Coordinates of C-alpha atoms in Angstrom, one line a residue:
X1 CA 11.7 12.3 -3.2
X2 CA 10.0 12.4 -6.4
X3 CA 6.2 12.6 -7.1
X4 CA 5.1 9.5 -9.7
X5 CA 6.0 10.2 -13.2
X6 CA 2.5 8.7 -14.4
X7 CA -0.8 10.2 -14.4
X8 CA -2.8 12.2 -16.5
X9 CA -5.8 14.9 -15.5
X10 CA -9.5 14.7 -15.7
X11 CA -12.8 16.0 -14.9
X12 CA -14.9 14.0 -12.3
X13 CA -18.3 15.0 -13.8
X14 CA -16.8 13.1 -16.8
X15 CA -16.1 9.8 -14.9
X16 CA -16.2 6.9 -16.2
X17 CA -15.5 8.2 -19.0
X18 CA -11.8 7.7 -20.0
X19 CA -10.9 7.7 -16.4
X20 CA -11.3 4.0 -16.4
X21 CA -9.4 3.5 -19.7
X22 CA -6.9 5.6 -18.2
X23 CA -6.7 3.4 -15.6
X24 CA -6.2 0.3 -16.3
X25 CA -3.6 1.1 -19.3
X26 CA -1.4 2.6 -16.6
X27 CA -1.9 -0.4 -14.0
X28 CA -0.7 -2.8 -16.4
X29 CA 2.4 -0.9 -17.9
X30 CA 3.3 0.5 -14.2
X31 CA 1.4 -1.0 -11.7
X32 CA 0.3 2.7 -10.9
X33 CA -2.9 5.0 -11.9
X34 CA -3.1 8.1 -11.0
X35 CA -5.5 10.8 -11.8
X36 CA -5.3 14.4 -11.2
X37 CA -9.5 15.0 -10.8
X38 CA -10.7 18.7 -10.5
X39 CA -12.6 17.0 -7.2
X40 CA -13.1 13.9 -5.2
X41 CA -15.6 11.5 -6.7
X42 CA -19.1 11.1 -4.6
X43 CA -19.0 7.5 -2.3
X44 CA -21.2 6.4 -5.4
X45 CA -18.8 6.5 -8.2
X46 CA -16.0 6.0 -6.0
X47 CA -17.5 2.6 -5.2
X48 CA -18.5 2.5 -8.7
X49 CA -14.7 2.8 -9.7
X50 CA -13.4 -0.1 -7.2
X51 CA -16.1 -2.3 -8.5
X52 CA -14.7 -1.9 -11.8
X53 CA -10.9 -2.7 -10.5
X54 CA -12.3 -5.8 -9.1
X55 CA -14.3 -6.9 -6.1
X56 CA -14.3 -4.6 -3.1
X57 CA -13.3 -5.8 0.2
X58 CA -15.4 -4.8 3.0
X59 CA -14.3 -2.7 5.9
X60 CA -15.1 -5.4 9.2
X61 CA -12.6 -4.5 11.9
X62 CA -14.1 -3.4 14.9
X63 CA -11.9 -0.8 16.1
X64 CA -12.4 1.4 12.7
X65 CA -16.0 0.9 12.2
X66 CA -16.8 5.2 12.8
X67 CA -14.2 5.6 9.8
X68 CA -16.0 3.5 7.4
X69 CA -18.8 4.2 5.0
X70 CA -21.0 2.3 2.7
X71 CA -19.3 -0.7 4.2
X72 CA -16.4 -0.6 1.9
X73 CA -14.9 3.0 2.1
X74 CA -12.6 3.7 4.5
X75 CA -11.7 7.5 5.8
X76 CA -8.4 8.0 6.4
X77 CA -8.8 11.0 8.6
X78 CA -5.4 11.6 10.5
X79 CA -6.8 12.9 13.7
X80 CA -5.1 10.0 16.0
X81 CA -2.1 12.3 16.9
X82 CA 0.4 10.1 17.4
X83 CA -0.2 6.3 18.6
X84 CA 1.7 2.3 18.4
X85 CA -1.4 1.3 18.7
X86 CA -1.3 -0.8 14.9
X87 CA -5.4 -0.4 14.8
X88 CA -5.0 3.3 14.3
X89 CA -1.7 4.0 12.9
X90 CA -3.7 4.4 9.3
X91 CA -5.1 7.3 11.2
X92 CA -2.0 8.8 13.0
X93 CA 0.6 11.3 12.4
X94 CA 3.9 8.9 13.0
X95 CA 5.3 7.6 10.0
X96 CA 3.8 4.3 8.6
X97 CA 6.2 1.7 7.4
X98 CA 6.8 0.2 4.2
X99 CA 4.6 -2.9 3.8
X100 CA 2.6 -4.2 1.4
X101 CA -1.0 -4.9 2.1
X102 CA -2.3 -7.9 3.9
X103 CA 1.0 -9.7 4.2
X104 CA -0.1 -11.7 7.1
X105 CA -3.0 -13.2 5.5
X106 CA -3.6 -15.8 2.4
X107 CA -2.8 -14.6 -1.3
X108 CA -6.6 -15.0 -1.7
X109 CA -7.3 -12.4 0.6
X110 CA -4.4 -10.0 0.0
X111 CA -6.1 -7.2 -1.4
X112 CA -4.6 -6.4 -5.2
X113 CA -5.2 -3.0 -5.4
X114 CA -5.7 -0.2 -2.9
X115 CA -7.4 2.4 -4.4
X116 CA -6.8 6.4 -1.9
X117 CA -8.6 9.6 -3.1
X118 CA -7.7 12.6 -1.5
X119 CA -10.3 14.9 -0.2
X120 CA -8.5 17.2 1.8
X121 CA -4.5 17.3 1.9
X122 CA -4.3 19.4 5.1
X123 CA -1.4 21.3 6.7
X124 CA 1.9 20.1 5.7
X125 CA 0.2 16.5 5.2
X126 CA 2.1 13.2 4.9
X127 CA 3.0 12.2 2.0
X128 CA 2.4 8.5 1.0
X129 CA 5.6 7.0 -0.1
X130 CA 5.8 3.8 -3.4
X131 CA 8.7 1.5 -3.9
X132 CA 9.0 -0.6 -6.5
X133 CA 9.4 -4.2 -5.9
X134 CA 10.5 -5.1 -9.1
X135 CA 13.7 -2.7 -8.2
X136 CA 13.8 -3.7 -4.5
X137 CA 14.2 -7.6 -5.9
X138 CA 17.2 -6.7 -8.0
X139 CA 19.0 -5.6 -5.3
X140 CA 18.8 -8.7 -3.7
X141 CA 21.3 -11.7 -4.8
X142 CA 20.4 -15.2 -5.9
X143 CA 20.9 -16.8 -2.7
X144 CA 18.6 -13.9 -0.8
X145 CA 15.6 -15.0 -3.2
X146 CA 16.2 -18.2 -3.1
X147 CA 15.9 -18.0 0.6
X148 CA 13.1 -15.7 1.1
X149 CA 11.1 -17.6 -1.7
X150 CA 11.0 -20.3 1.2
X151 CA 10.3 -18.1 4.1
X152 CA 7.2 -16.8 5.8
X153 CA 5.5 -15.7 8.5
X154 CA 5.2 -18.5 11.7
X155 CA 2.5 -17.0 13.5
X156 CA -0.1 -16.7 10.6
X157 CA -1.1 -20.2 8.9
X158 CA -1.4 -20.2 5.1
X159 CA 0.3 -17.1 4.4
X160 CA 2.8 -16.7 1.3
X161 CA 6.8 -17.0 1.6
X162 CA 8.0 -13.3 1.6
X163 CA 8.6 -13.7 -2.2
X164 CA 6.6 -15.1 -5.0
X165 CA 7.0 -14.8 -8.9
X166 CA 3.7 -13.5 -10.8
X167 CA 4.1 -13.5 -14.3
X168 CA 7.1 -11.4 -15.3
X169 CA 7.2 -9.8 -11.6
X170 CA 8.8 -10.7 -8.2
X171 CA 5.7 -9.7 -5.8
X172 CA 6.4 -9.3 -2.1
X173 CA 4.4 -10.4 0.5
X174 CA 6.1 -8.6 3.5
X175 CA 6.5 -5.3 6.2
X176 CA 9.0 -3.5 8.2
X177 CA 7.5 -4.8 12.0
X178 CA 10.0 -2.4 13.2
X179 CA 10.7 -2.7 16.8
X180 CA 8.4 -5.8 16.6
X181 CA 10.0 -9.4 16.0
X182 CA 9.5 -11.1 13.4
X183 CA 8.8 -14.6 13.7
X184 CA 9.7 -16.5 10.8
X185 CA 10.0 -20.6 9.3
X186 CA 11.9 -21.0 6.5
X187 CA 11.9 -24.4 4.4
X188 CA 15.2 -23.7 2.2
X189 CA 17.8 -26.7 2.3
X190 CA 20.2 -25.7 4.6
X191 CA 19.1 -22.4 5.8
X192 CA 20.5 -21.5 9.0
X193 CA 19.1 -18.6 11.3
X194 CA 21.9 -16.5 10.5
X195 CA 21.7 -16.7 6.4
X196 CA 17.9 -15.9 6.8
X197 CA 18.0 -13.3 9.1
X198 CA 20.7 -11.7 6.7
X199 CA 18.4 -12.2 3.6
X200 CA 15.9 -10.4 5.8
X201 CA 18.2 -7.2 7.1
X202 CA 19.3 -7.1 3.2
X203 CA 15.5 -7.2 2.1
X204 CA 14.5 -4.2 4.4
X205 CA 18.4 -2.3 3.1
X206 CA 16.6 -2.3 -0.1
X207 CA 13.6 -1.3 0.6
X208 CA 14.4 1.8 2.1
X209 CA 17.4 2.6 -0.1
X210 CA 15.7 2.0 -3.3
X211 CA 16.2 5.3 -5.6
X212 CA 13.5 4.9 -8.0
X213 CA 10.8 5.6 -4.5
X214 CA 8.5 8.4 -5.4
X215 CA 6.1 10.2 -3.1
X216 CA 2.5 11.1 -3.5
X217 CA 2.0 14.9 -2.4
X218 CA -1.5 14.8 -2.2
X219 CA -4.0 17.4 -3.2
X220 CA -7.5 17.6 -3.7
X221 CA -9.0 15.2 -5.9
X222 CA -5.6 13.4 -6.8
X223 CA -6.1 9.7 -7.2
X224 CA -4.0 6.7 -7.1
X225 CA -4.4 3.3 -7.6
X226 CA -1.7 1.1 -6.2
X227 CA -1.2 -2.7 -7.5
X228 CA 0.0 -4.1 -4.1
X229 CA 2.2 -7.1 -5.9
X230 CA 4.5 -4.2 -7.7
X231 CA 4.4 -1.8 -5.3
X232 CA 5.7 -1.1 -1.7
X233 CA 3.8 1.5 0.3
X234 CA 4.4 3.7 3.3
X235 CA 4.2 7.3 4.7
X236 CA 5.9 9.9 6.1
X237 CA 5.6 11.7 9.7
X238 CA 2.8 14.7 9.6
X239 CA 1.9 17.3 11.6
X240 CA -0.2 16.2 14.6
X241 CA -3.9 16.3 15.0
X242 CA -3.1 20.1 16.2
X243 CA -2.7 21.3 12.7
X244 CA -5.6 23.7 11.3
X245 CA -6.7 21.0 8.6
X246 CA -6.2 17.7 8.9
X247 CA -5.4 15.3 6.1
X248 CA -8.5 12.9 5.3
X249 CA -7.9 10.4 2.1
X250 CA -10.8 7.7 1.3
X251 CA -9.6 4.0 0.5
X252 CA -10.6 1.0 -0.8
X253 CA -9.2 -2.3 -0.9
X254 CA -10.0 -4.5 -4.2
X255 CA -9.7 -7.5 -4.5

């Protein structure tokens, strides 16, 4: 799998510098910044950068509170070995499904970007994997968007149908539950179980089989921004929590 074609280096004593620039030029003809820093940015500027994006969400889940600091940043440390439990899979060594980000909740609280900054790749680390929806949607047929465009998650009130159009893009709001079940309403004109549970199976095909998917191989300083209504995200298996170093990436979520 290929790493991101976009990026360009810099120097963190230098930030904002053209960082920012940098940035945002990338976000809008990509949907993807990356920069190759020489080292992490402090918590200051790091916060200082999100702020920029947008408004940054804070960090209020109980079960990750020791992983959080400044109220916004999040540590992605993967010490959790390997775990279903969904609180701490951002923490584990198992492979994280494609999703995008907040797919269970309102468009208003969906986060639009999520901003990772590595800080120490670790032993044969995970790798965090992109998929393009803009690809994944033309893979999909007339009738499959037309049905998904009317379907959405039952068990979470006020949520988006699985697909949305925003501006010139088709933006997803959707993940792979895996051996979950997902419960679903659609209000298409004659939809039957079968047709959207086929739109569904075809959706996650795609997904996965999608040949433009690239995959961060992080190293020390490297820093992506993700726009979570072009992009898909994931991650591959890792080492467990036995390995020498361990991977530890900060987030934030912006709004």
């Amino acid at each position: 799998m290929a790493q991101p074609a976009v990026g360009f280096p810099a120097t963190a004593a230098d930030f904002p510098g053209e960082i920012l620039d940098g940035i945002d030029r990338d976000l809008v003809r990509y949907g993807l910044g990356v920069v190759r820093l020489d080292e992490p940015l402090p918590n200051g500027l790091f916060r200082k950068l999100g702020s920029a994006l947008g408004t940054v969400t804070p960090e209020t889940a109980p079960d990750i509170q020791s992983y959080v600091e400044d109220g916004v940043v999040l540590n992605l440390r993967a010490d959790a070995g390997i775990t279903q439990d969904v609180s701490l899979q951002p923490f584990a060594s198992n492979p994280l499904s494609l999703h995008s980000e907040g797919s269970g909740r309102a468009v208003a609280d969906q986060p639009r970007y999520i901003v990772l900054m590595c800080v120490e790749p670790g032993d044969n680390s995970a790798s965090t994997v992109l998929v393009s929806m803009d690809e994944v949607a033309a893979g999909l047929d007339a009738e499959d968007l037309r049905l998904l465009r009317a379907t959405r998650y039952a068990d979470a009130p006020g949520v988006p149908p699985v697909v949305r159009s925003q501006g010139d893009h088709v933006v997803f709001a959707f993940r792979d539950f895996q051996q979950d079940t997902l419960r679903w309403v659609c209000e298409a004109d004659g939809a039957s179980p079968e047709a959207v549970n086929g739109a569904l199976g075809r959706l996650l095909t795609r997904m996965y089989e999608a040949r433009g998917a690239s995959g961060v191989l992080w190293s020390r300083g490297l820093l992506v921004v993700i726009d979570n209504t072009r992009f898909f995200h994931g991650r591959t298996a890792g080492l467990p929590r036995a390995a020498a170093r361990t991977r530890h990436l900060k987030r934030l979520r912006i709004r």
